[in-house]
Amino acid sequence: MKKIEHIGIAVKNIETANKLFASLFGKPHYKIEEVISEGVKTSFFEVGPNKIELLEGTSAQSPISKFIAKKGEGIHHIAFLVDDIYAEIERLKKEGFTVLNETPKKGADNKKVAFLHPKSTNGVLIELCQEIA
């Protein structure tokens, strides 16, 4: 793992959250994107060398909507940038981690993504990200 790629924050209303975080960071988001396959709308902020991703569910069945219903708004996941997501998935499986999707899928911000189950990572949802060439 090269670095923290972003921190994902689940929000009920992305427009309201965009205003709040723009005020907090002193600048607006740089991108809004919908990932239809995941039932989520995302908004990205750059803060120095770091990124924050706001996530709003687009339906009541979306994983983000279910997360908010169960735990409320807040930190949803930590994403790490990797060079080879396939090799990293295999390495982590051999280490005993539970991979939620062994075949990476297209995520937001031009990335291939895969997730590790929070039960195998002390309750933290971990996302692996690789730039799509």
Coordinates of C-alpha atoms in Angstrom, one line a residue:
M1 CA 0.0 0.0 0.0
K2 CA 1.4 3.3 -1.1
K3 CA -0.6 5.9 0.8
I4 CA -4.0 6.8 2.1
E5 CA -5.9 7.7 -1.1
H6 CA -8.9 9.2 0.6
I7 CA -11.2 9.0 3.6
G8 CA -14.9 8.3 2.8
I9 CA -17.6 10.1 4.8
A10 CA -21.2 8.9 4.6
V11 CA -23.7 11.9 4.4
K12 CA -27.5 12.1 4.2
N13 CA -27.5 15.1 1.8
I14 CA -24.5 15.7 -0.4
E15 CA -25.5 19.3 -1.2
T16 CA -25.7 20.3 2.4
A17 CA -22.5 18.4 3.2
N18 CA -20.7 20.1 0.3
K19 CA -21.5 23.5 1.8
L20 CA -20.3 22.5 5.2
F21 CA -17.1 20.9 4.0
A22 CA -16.4 23.8 1.6
S23 CA -16.7 26.1 4.6
L24 CA -14.5 23.9 6.7
F25 CA -11.7 23.5 4.0
G26 CA -12.0 27.0 2.6
K27 CA -12.6 25.8 -1.0
P28 CA -15.2 23.9 -3.0
H29 CA -15.3 20.3 -4.0
Y30 CA -13.6 19.5 -7.3
K31 CA -15.8 16.7 -8.6
I32 CA -19.3 15.2 -8.1
E33 CA -19.8 11.8 -9.6
E34 CA -22.5 9.1 -9.4
V35 CA -21.5 5.4 -9.3
I36 CA -24.7 3.8 -10.4
S37 CA -23.5 0.2 -9.7
E38 CA -22.9 1.1 -6.0
G39 CA -26.0 3.3 -5.6
V40 CA -24.0 6.3 -4.5
K41 CA -23.3 9.9 -5.4
T42 CA -19.8 11.1 -4.5
S43 CA -18.2 14.5 -4.0
F44 CA -14.4 14.9 -3.7
F45 CA -12.4 17.6 -1.9
E46 CA -8.6 18.0 -2.0
V47 CA -7.1 19.1 1.3
G48 CA -3.3 19.5 0.9
P49 CA -2.0 16.1 -0.4
N50 CA -5.2 14.3 0.9
K51 CA -8.7 13.7 -0.4
I52 CA -12.0 13.5 1.3
E53 CA -14.9 11.7 -0.4
L54 CA -18.4 12.5 0.6
L55 CA -20.9 9.6 -0.1
E56 CA -24.7 9.9 -0.4
G57 CA -26.9 6.9 -1.1
T58 CA -29.1 7.2 -4.2
S59 CA -31.7 4.8 -2.9
A60 CA -32.8 3.3 0.5
Q61 CA -31.2 0.0 -0.7
S62 CA -27.8 1.6 -1.2
P63 CA -25.0 0.4 1.1
I64 CA -24.4 4.0 2.1
S65 CA -28.1 4.5 3.0
K66 CA -28.0 1.3 5.0
F67 CA -24.8 2.4 6.8
I68 CA -26.4 5.8 7.8
A69 CA -29.6 4.1 9.0
K70 CA -27.5 1.8 11.2
K71 CA -24.6 4.0 12.3
G72 CA -25.5 7.6 11.3
E73 CA -23.4 10.0 9.3
G74 CA -19.7 9.8 9.6
I75 CA -16.5 8.1 8.5
H76 CA -17.4 5.2 6.3
H77 CA -14.1 3.9 5.0
I78 CA -10.4 4.5 4.5
A79 CA -9.0 4.0 1.0
F80 CA -5.4 3.0 0.2
L81 CA -3.7 3.5 -3.2
V82 CA -2.0 0.4 -4.5
D83 CA 0.0 -0.3 -7.7
D84 CA -1.5 -3.7 -8.5
I85 CA -4.9 -4.3 -7.0
Y86 CA -5.0 -7.9 -8.1
A87 CA -1.7 -8.8 -6.4
E88 CA -2.7 -6.8 -3.3
I89 CA -6.0 -8.8 -3.1
E90 CA -4.1 -12.1 -3.3
R91 CA -1.6 -11.0 -0.7
L92 CA -4.3 -9.9 1.7
K93 CA -6.3 -13.1 1.3
K94 CA -3.1 -15.1 2.1
E95 CA -2.7 -12.9 5.2
G96 CA -6.2 -14.0 6.3
F97 CA -8.2 -10.9 5.5
T98 CA -11.8 -11.3 4.1
V99 CA -12.1 -9.6 0.7
L100 CA -15.6 -8.5 -0.1
N101 CA -15.1 -8.4 -3.9
E102 CA -12.2 -10.5 -5.3
T103 CA -12.7 -9.0 -8.7
P104 CA -12.1 -5.2 -8.6
K105 CA -14.9 -3.0 -9.9
K106 CA -14.9 0.5 -11.4
G107 CA -15.3 3.1 -8.6
A108 CA -15.3 6.8 -8.5
D109 CA -12.5 9.2 -9.4
N110 CA -11.1 6.9 -12.2
K111 CA -10.2 4.0 -9.9
K112 CA -10.5 0.2 -9.8
V113 CA -11.7 -0.7 -6.2
A114 CA -12.0 -3.6 -3.9
F115 CA -13.0 -3.7 -0.2
L116 CA -12.0 -5.7 2.8
H117 CA -14.6 -6.8 5.3
P118 CA -14.6 -4.7 8.5
K119 CA -14.8 -7.9 10.6
S120 CA -11.3 -8.7 9.5
T121 CA -9.9 -5.2 10.0
N122 CA -11.0 -4.2 13.5
G123 CA -14.2 -2.7 12.4
V124 CA -12.8 -0.5 9.7
L125 CA -14.0 -0.8 6.1
I126 CA -10.8 -0.7 3.9
E127 CA -10.9 0.2 0.2
L128 CA -8.1 -0.7 -2.1
C129 CA -7.8 1.7 -5.1
Q130 CA -5.7 1.6 -8.3
E131 CA -5.7 4.2 -11.0
I132 CA -7.3 3.1 -14.2
A133 CA -4.8 3.6 -17.0

